Short mmCIF file of C-alpha atoms in Angstrom, two decimals:
data_model
loop_
_atom_site.label_atom_id
_atom_site.label_comp_id
_atom_site.label_asym_id
_atom_site.label_seq_id
_atom_site.Cartn_x
_atom_site.Cartn_y
_atom_site.Cartn_z
CA MET A 260 103.55 4.46 165.74
CA LEU A 261 103.59 2.23 168.58
CA SER A 262 107.56 2.43 168.93
CA TYR A 263 107.10 6.02 168.72
CA ILE A 264 104.10 5.36 171.75
CA ALA A 265 105.93 3.19 173.50
CA MET A 266 109.01 5.24 173.76
CA ARG A 267 107.20 8.29 174.87
CA LEU A 268 105.65 6.55 177.44
CA LEU A 269 108.76 5.44 178.51
CA ARG A 270 110.14 8.76 178.59
CA MET A 271 107.38 9.62 180.47
CA ILE A 272 108.44 7.68 183.49
CA PRO A 273 111.60 9.52 184.77
CA GLN A 274 109.59 12.79 183.81
CA ILE A 275 107.35 12.02 186.32
CA LEU A 276 109.79 10.84 188.82
CA ILE A 277 111.36 14.30 188.32
CA ILE A 278 107.80 16.23 188.70
CA THR A 279 107.46 14.72 192.15
CA VAL A 280 110.73 15.88 192.89
CA LEU A 281 109.81 19.33 192.12
CA ALA A 282 106.68 19.42 193.55
CA PHE A 283 108.17 18.15 197.24
CA ILE A 284 110.52 20.99 197.19
CA ILE A 285 108.39 23.86 195.94
CA ILE A 286 105.69 22.41 198.92
CA GLN A 287 109.17 22.64 201.46
CA LEU A 288 110.60 25.50 200.36
CA PRO A 289 108.61 27.67 202.79
CA PRO A 290 110.04 28.32 206.58
CA GLY A 291 108.15 26.34 209.02
CA ASP A 292 105.84 23.41 208.50
CA TYR A 293 102.10 22.36 208.95
CA LEU A 294 102.71 21.57 212.90
CA THR A 295 104.32 24.81 213.02
CA GLU A 296 101.81 26.54 212.30
CA TYR A 297 99.11 24.05 214.24
CA ILE A 298 100.98 24.64 216.92
CA ASN A 299 100.67 28.61 216.32
CA ARG A 300 96.92 28.68 215.61
CA LEU A 301 96.71 26.43 219.23
CA LYS A 302 98.84 28.98 221.15
CA ALA A 303 96.95 31.89 219.18
CA ALA A 304 93.59 30.53 220.28
CA GLY A 305 94.89 30.46 224.06
CA ALA A 306 95.66 26.75 224.78
CA GLN A 307 98.40 25.42 226.12
CA ILE A 308 100.85 22.88 224.77
CA GLU A 309 103.70 21.18 226.06
CA GLN A 310 107.59 20.47 224.87
CA ALA A 311 106.78 16.77 225.02
CA GLU A 312 103.65 16.62 223.11
CA VAL A 313 104.97 19.20 220.42
CA GLU A 314 108.03 15.94 220.10
CA ARG A 315 105.18 13.17 220.31
CA LEU A 316 103.78 14.93 217.13
CA THR A 317 106.43 15.74 214.83
CA ARG A 318 107.60 11.84 215.39
CA GLU A 319 103.78 10.85 214.41
CA TYR A 320 103.70 13.18 211.28
CA GLY A 321 107.52 12.18 209.95
CA LEU A 322 108.61 15.57 210.54
CA ASP A 323 111.52 14.70 212.83
CA LYS A 324 113.31 12.78 209.87
CA PRO A 325 115.53 14.77 207.04
CA MET A 326 113.80 16.04 204.10
CA HIS A 327 115.30 13.81 201.23
CA MET A 328 113.94 10.38 203.72
CA GLN A 329 110.53 11.80 203.75
CA TYR A 330 110.60 12.23 200.59
CA LEU A 331 111.85 8.76 199.64
CA LYS A 332 109.06 7.53 202.04
CA TRP A 333 106.08 9.60 200.44
CA VAL A 334 107.33 8.75 196.52
CA THR A 335 107.66 5.16 197.41
CA GLY A 336 104.43 4.90 198.72
CA ILE A 337 102.90 6.11 195.47
CA ILE A 338 104.79 3.47 193.51
CA THR A 339 104.36 0.85 195.48
CA GLU A 340 101.05 0.98 197.03
CA GLY A 341 99.61 3.98 195.38
CA ASP A 342 99.23 5.74 198.48
CA PHE A 343 100.01 9.69 198.35
CA GLY A 344 100.30 9.92 202.19
CA TYR A 345 98.41 11.40 205.17
CA SER A 346 96.78 14.48 204.86
CA TYR A 347 97.29 16.49 207.71
CA VAL A 348 94.99 19.51 207.77
CA PHE A 349 91.41 17.17 206.44
CA SER A 350 92.69 13.77 208.61
CA LYS A 351 92.32 11.52 206.13
CA ASN A 352 94.56 9.58 203.98
CA VAL A 353 94.98 12.23 201.09
CA ASN A 354 93.96 9.56 197.92
CA GLU A 355 90.43 9.67 199.98
CA ILE A 356 90.71 13.70 199.28
CA ILE A 357 91.77 13.10 195.55
CA GLY A 358 88.84 10.12 194.98
CA SER A 359 86.41 12.43 196.17
CA ARG A 360 87.41 15.87 194.64
CA MET A 361 89.10 15.45 191.56
CA GLY A 362 86.41 13.58 189.72
CA ARG A 363 84.29 16.71 190.15
CA THR A 364 86.91 18.92 188.89
CA PHE A 365 88.13 16.49 185.52
CA PHE A 366 84.46 16.47 184.72
CA ILE A 367 83.75 20.39 185.19
CA ALA A 368 87.57 21.04 182.89
CA PHE A 369 86.34 18.29 180.66
CA LEU A 370 83.06 20.70 179.79
CA ALA A 371 84.41 23.47 179.50
CA PHE A 372 87.11 22.03 177.25
CA VAL A 373 84.11 20.65 175.13
CA VAL A 374 82.33 23.82 175.10
CA CYS A 375 85.97 26.22 174.05
CA TRP A 376 86.81 23.77 171.18
CA SER A 377 82.75 23.48 170.09
CA PHE A 378 82.65 27.27 169.94
CA ALA A 379 86.19 28.45 168.95
CA ILE A 380 86.66 26.81 166.31
CA PRO A 381 84.00 27.47 164.10
CA VAL A 382 84.17 30.63 165.18
CA GLY A 383 87.81 31.27 163.97
CA ILE A 384 87.38 29.65 160.88
CA LEU A 385 84.58 32.30 160.32
CA VAL A 386 86.30 35.38 161.32
CA ALA A 387 89.21 34.37 158.78
CA VAL A 388 86.78 33.94 155.93
CA LYS A 389 84.38 37.32 157.25
CA GLN A 390 87.54 39.25 157.30
CA TYR A 391 87.19 42.80 158.46
CA THR A 392 83.44 42.42 158.18
CA PHE A 393 81.18 43.17 161.24
CA ILE A 394 81.55 39.37 162.28
CA ASP A 395 85.25 39.57 162.26
CA TYR A 396 84.96 42.47 164.60
CA PHE A 397 82.31 41.78 166.64
CA PHE A 398 84.42 38.43 167.27
CA THR A 399 87.33 40.09 167.70
CA PHE A 400 86.02 42.29 170.60
CA LEU A 401 84.07 39.61 172.46
CA GLY A 402 87.59 37.74 172.36
CA PHE A 403 89.35 40.65 173.91
CA ILE A 404 86.94 41.03 176.78
CA GLY A 405 86.66 37.65 177.16
CA LEU A 406 90.90 37.28 177.13
CA ALA A 407 90.94 40.67 179.45
CA VAL A 408 88.41 40.25 182.22
CA PRO A 409 89.78 38.02 185.37
CA GLY A 410 87.35 34.79 185.82
CA PHE A 411 87.01 35.61 189.63
CA LEU A 412 84.98 39.27 188.68
CA LEU A 413 83.08 37.35 185.70
CA ALA A 414 82.22 34.68 188.08
CA LEU A 415 80.71 37.22 190.89
CA VAL A 416 78.87 39.18 188.18
CA LEU A 417 77.03 36.04 186.68
CA MET A 418 76.81 35.15 190.14
CA TYR A 419 74.88 38.27 191.02
CA VAL A 420 72.79 38.28 187.30
CA SER A 421 71.58 35.03 187.80
CA PHE A 422 70.50 35.53 191.37
CA GLU A 423 68.91 39.18 190.68
CA TYR A 424 67.38 38.47 187.32
CA PHE A 425 66.36 34.60 187.29
CA GLY A 426 65.71 33.77 191.10
CA LEU A 427 69.18 31.35 190.86
CA LYS A 428 71.62 30.26 194.09
CA VAL A 429 74.21 29.21 191.93
CA GLY A 430 77.22 28.86 194.14
CA GLY A 431 78.30 25.62 195.31
CA LEU A 432 77.60 22.64 193.41
CA PHE A 433 74.59 21.75 194.65
CA SER A 434 71.65 22.94 197.01
CA GLN A 435 70.79 23.03 200.47
CA GLU A 436 68.62 19.84 200.19
CA TYR A 437 70.75 17.92 197.93
CA ALA A 438 74.36 18.27 199.10
CA LEU A 439 74.37 14.98 201.57
CA ALA A 440 71.69 13.21 199.35
CA PRO A 441 72.14 10.30 197.17
CA TRP A 442 72.12 10.41 194.01
CA SER A 443 68.53 10.40 192.52
CA TRP A 444 67.48 12.64 189.32
CA GLY A 445 66.83 15.40 190.89
CA LYS A 446 70.10 16.02 192.08
CA VAL A 447 71.73 15.37 188.63
CA VAL A 448 69.18 17.95 187.66
CA ASP A 449 70.12 19.93 190.85
CA PHE A 450 73.57 19.30 189.75
CA LEU A 451 73.34 20.72 186.38
CA GLN A 452 71.66 24.07 187.20
CA HIS A 453 74.87 24.75 189.48
CA ILE A 454 77.44 23.15 187.22
CA TRP A 455 76.95 25.89 183.76
CA LEU A 456 78.70 28.86 185.13
CA PRO A 457 81.90 27.33 186.14
CA VAL A 458 81.69 25.85 182.62
CA VAL A 459 81.18 28.83 180.96
CA ILE A 460 83.61 31.19 183.16
CA LEU A 461 86.52 28.38 182.30
CA ALA A 462 85.73 28.67 178.87
CA ILE A 463 85.28 32.04 178.14
CA GLY A 464 89.19 32.73 178.15
CA GLY A 465 90.51 30.02 176.59
CA THR A 466 87.84 30.26 173.43
CA ALA A 467 89.32 33.43 172.73
CA SER A 468 92.46 32.31 173.36
CA LEU A 469 91.54 29.66 170.40
CA ILE A 470 89.74 32.03 168.22
CA ARG A 471 92.55 34.48 167.80
CA THR A 472 94.98 31.48 166.86
CA LEU A 473 92.90 29.37 164.35
CA ARG A 474 92.02 33.16 162.84
CA ALA A 475 95.81 34.10 162.47
CA THR A 476 96.91 30.65 161.35
CA MET A 477 93.67 30.90 158.99
CA LEU A 478 94.46 33.90 157.31
CA ASP A 479 98.07 32.73 156.51
CA GLU A 480 96.31 29.81 154.80
CA LEU A 481 93.89 31.56 152.50
CA ARG A 482 96.37 33.15 150.92
CA LYS A 483 98.74 30.19 149.64
CA GLN A 484 98.44 28.89 146.22
CA TYR A 485 96.53 25.87 146.93
CA VAL A 486 93.40 27.07 148.19
CA THR A 487 93.45 29.20 144.90
CA VAL A 488 94.21 25.85 142.77
CA ALA A 489 91.24 24.24 144.98
CA ARG A 490 88.44 27.08 144.11
CA ALA A 491 89.85 26.90 140.20
CA LYS A 492 88.71 23.78 139.87
CA GLY A 493 85.16 24.27 141.03
CA LEU A 494 85.01 22.56 144.24
CA PRO A 495 82.29 24.23 146.48
CA GLU A 496 83.51 26.61 149.02
CA LEU A 497 83.28 24.60 152.21
CA LYS A 498 84.57 21.88 151.56
CA VAL A 499 87.42 24.11 149.76
CA LEU A 500 87.92 25.37 153.40
CA ILE A 501 87.48 22.19 155.58
CA ASN A 502 89.42 19.45 153.30
CA TYR A 503 92.22 22.33 152.53
CA PRO A 504 93.07 24.94 154.69
CA ALA A 505 91.34 24.24 157.64
CA ARG A 506 92.69 21.14 158.32
CA ILE A 507 96.18 22.97 158.42
CA ALA A 508 95.06 26.00 160.03
CA ILE A 509 93.71 23.47 163.64
CA ASN A 510 97.70 22.66 164.07
CA PRO A 511 98.27 24.85 166.46
CA ILE A 512 94.91 24.55 168.58
CA VAL A 513 95.75 20.73 168.22
CA SER A 514 98.81 21.05 170.10
CA THR A 515 97.44 22.96 172.31
CA PHE A 516 95.08 19.78 173.95
CA GLY A 517 98.16 19.31 176.43
CA TRP A 518 97.83 22.49 178.30
CA LEU A 519 94.49 23.76 177.65
CA LEU A 520 92.68 20.83 179.26
CA VAL A 521 95.59 20.93 182.26
CA TRP A 522 94.86 24.47 182.41
CA PHE A 523 91.13 24.24 182.89
CA PHE A 524 91.30 21.43 185.48
CA SER A 525 93.88 23.67 187.59
CA GLY A 526 93.53 27.29 186.13
CA GLY A 527 90.18 27.85 188.07
CA THR A 528 91.06 27.86 191.36
CA ILE A 529 90.72 31.36 192.15
CA VAL A 530 86.91 30.67 190.52
CA GLU A 531 86.10 27.56 192.17
CA ILE A 532 86.73 29.40 195.18
CA VAL A 533 84.58 32.08 194.52
CA LEU A 534 81.69 30.08 194.19
CA ASN A 535 82.37 27.74 197.19
CA LEU A 536 82.49 24.91 194.62
CA ASP A 537 83.70 21.53 196.38
CA THR A 538 86.42 20.72 194.20
CA ALA A 539 90.10 20.42 194.21
CA GLY A 540 91.05 23.92 193.43
CA PRO A 541 89.85 24.81 197.31
CA MET A 542 91.60 21.95 198.53
CA LEU A 543 94.84 22.92 196.82
CA TRP A 544 94.16 26.51 198.71
CA ARG A 545 93.71 25.27 201.75
CA ALA A 546 96.96 22.58 201.97
CA LEU A 547 99.18 25.42 200.54
CA MET A 548 98.06 28.28 203.43
CA GLN A 549 98.67 25.03 206.16
CA GLN A 550 101.74 23.22 204.78
CA ASP A 551 99.73 20.37 204.15
CA MET A 552 102.83 19.14 202.01
CA TYR A 553 101.28 15.83 200.94
CA THR A 554 97.96 17.14 199.93
CA ALA A 555 99.59 19.86 198.15
CA GLY A 556 102.00 17.75 196.45
CA ALA A 557 99.73 14.51 195.14
CA TYR A 558 97.81 17.67 193.50
CA MET A 559 101.00 18.67 191.78
CA VAL A 560 101.72 15.55 190.79
CA ILE A 561 98.41 14.81 189.57
CA ILE A 562 98.55 18.03 187.47
CA GLY A 563 102.36 17.17 185.97
CA THR A 564 101.21 13.45 184.93
CA LEU A 565 98.37 14.92 183.30
CA THR A 566 100.31 17.34 181.38
CA ALA A 567 102.66 14.70 180.09
CA ILE A 568 99.47 12.10 179.16
CA GLY A 569 98.19 15.85 177.20
CA SER A 570 101.52 16.25 175.50
CA LEU A 571 101.16 12.95 174.10
CA VAL A 572 97.55 12.91 173.40
CA SER A 573 98.60 16.73 171.34
CA ASP A 574 101.36 14.57 168.93
CA LEU A 575 98.81 11.86 168.46
CA LEU A 576 95.95 13.56 167.67
CA LEU A 577 98.21 15.57 165.04
CA ALA A 578 99.76 12.38 163.47
CA ALA A 579 96.08 11.95 163.12
CA ILE A 580 95.28 14.99 161.31
CA ASP A 581 98.43 15.58 159.16
CA PRO A 582 100.84 13.58 157.78
CA ARG A 583 103.37 15.67 157.74
CA VAL A 584 103.65 14.81 161.65
CA ARG A 585 102.72 11.24 161.17
CA LEU A 586 105.96 10.52 158.86
CA GLY A 587 107.82 12.59 160.95
CA ASN A 588 107.24 10.19 164.61
CA MET A 589 107.39 6.83 162.46
CA GLU A 590 110.84 8.31 161.69
CA ALA A 591 112.12 9.41 165.08
CA ALA A 592 110.48 5.96 166.56
#
């Protein structure tokens, strides 16, 4: 197993390098660059800027060099110093921006992931066992609603309900009096009062999808002969369900770990913008709108790296719960 993990980690190195190339190319695809956008905004505001100043800024930002030279400088800084470059929009090093926002984004994504799995797995098993009953129809209906309603619309509705009926202002991550204050118990409580809304909104869509997947796989396993044999031996029904069909049916759910956590991390950008959260999503949107290539590129590289790591974790979890996968991994290694 250790040799398999080492092999997978070695494979991730070229994968991440390819991700950096693709991220840089995608950011460079739109016409123009940050400096062009910046000059256009100045001219729109009535300011005058001379050609000598434009040339100076072009050299300062390194935009006078070919794209492959800009890429090599960027990726060399990442590899040797862990430096993702300088953000033109935020006038800071990209590492500072990422450090202040990625932690909050990851915490929200992790909580949404925990809520999603904690609710989806028992409900998915329950609706499979109670097929064609009121419980099955009820959660199926809720699941379709969760899949159909866009997250940003749900955010707007819940913000209105929270304020109108409960007097809670849930936009942002902190109240005004705690926004710039140092961490204290009051700030922690205020943070928890605000964070539940994005967590619930992000978890709803993923939960609905996982319930449908687990229900289908569980129904398929419940019809197999080994379940009938286990029941014929007189085993308690709960023990039969947990030890036999649920262990197999959960495999597709575990295999989604790699992309589901990343989806929570990156898929809630519009929700974060609607809720005015000081997280990575609004930062990415602003960087893309103003063609801040290093900030947007760093975000895309981090997402790609998390996806690669998540895929490895998914395979390790599958190997832990399913001997067939474990034996296959050992043979591959």
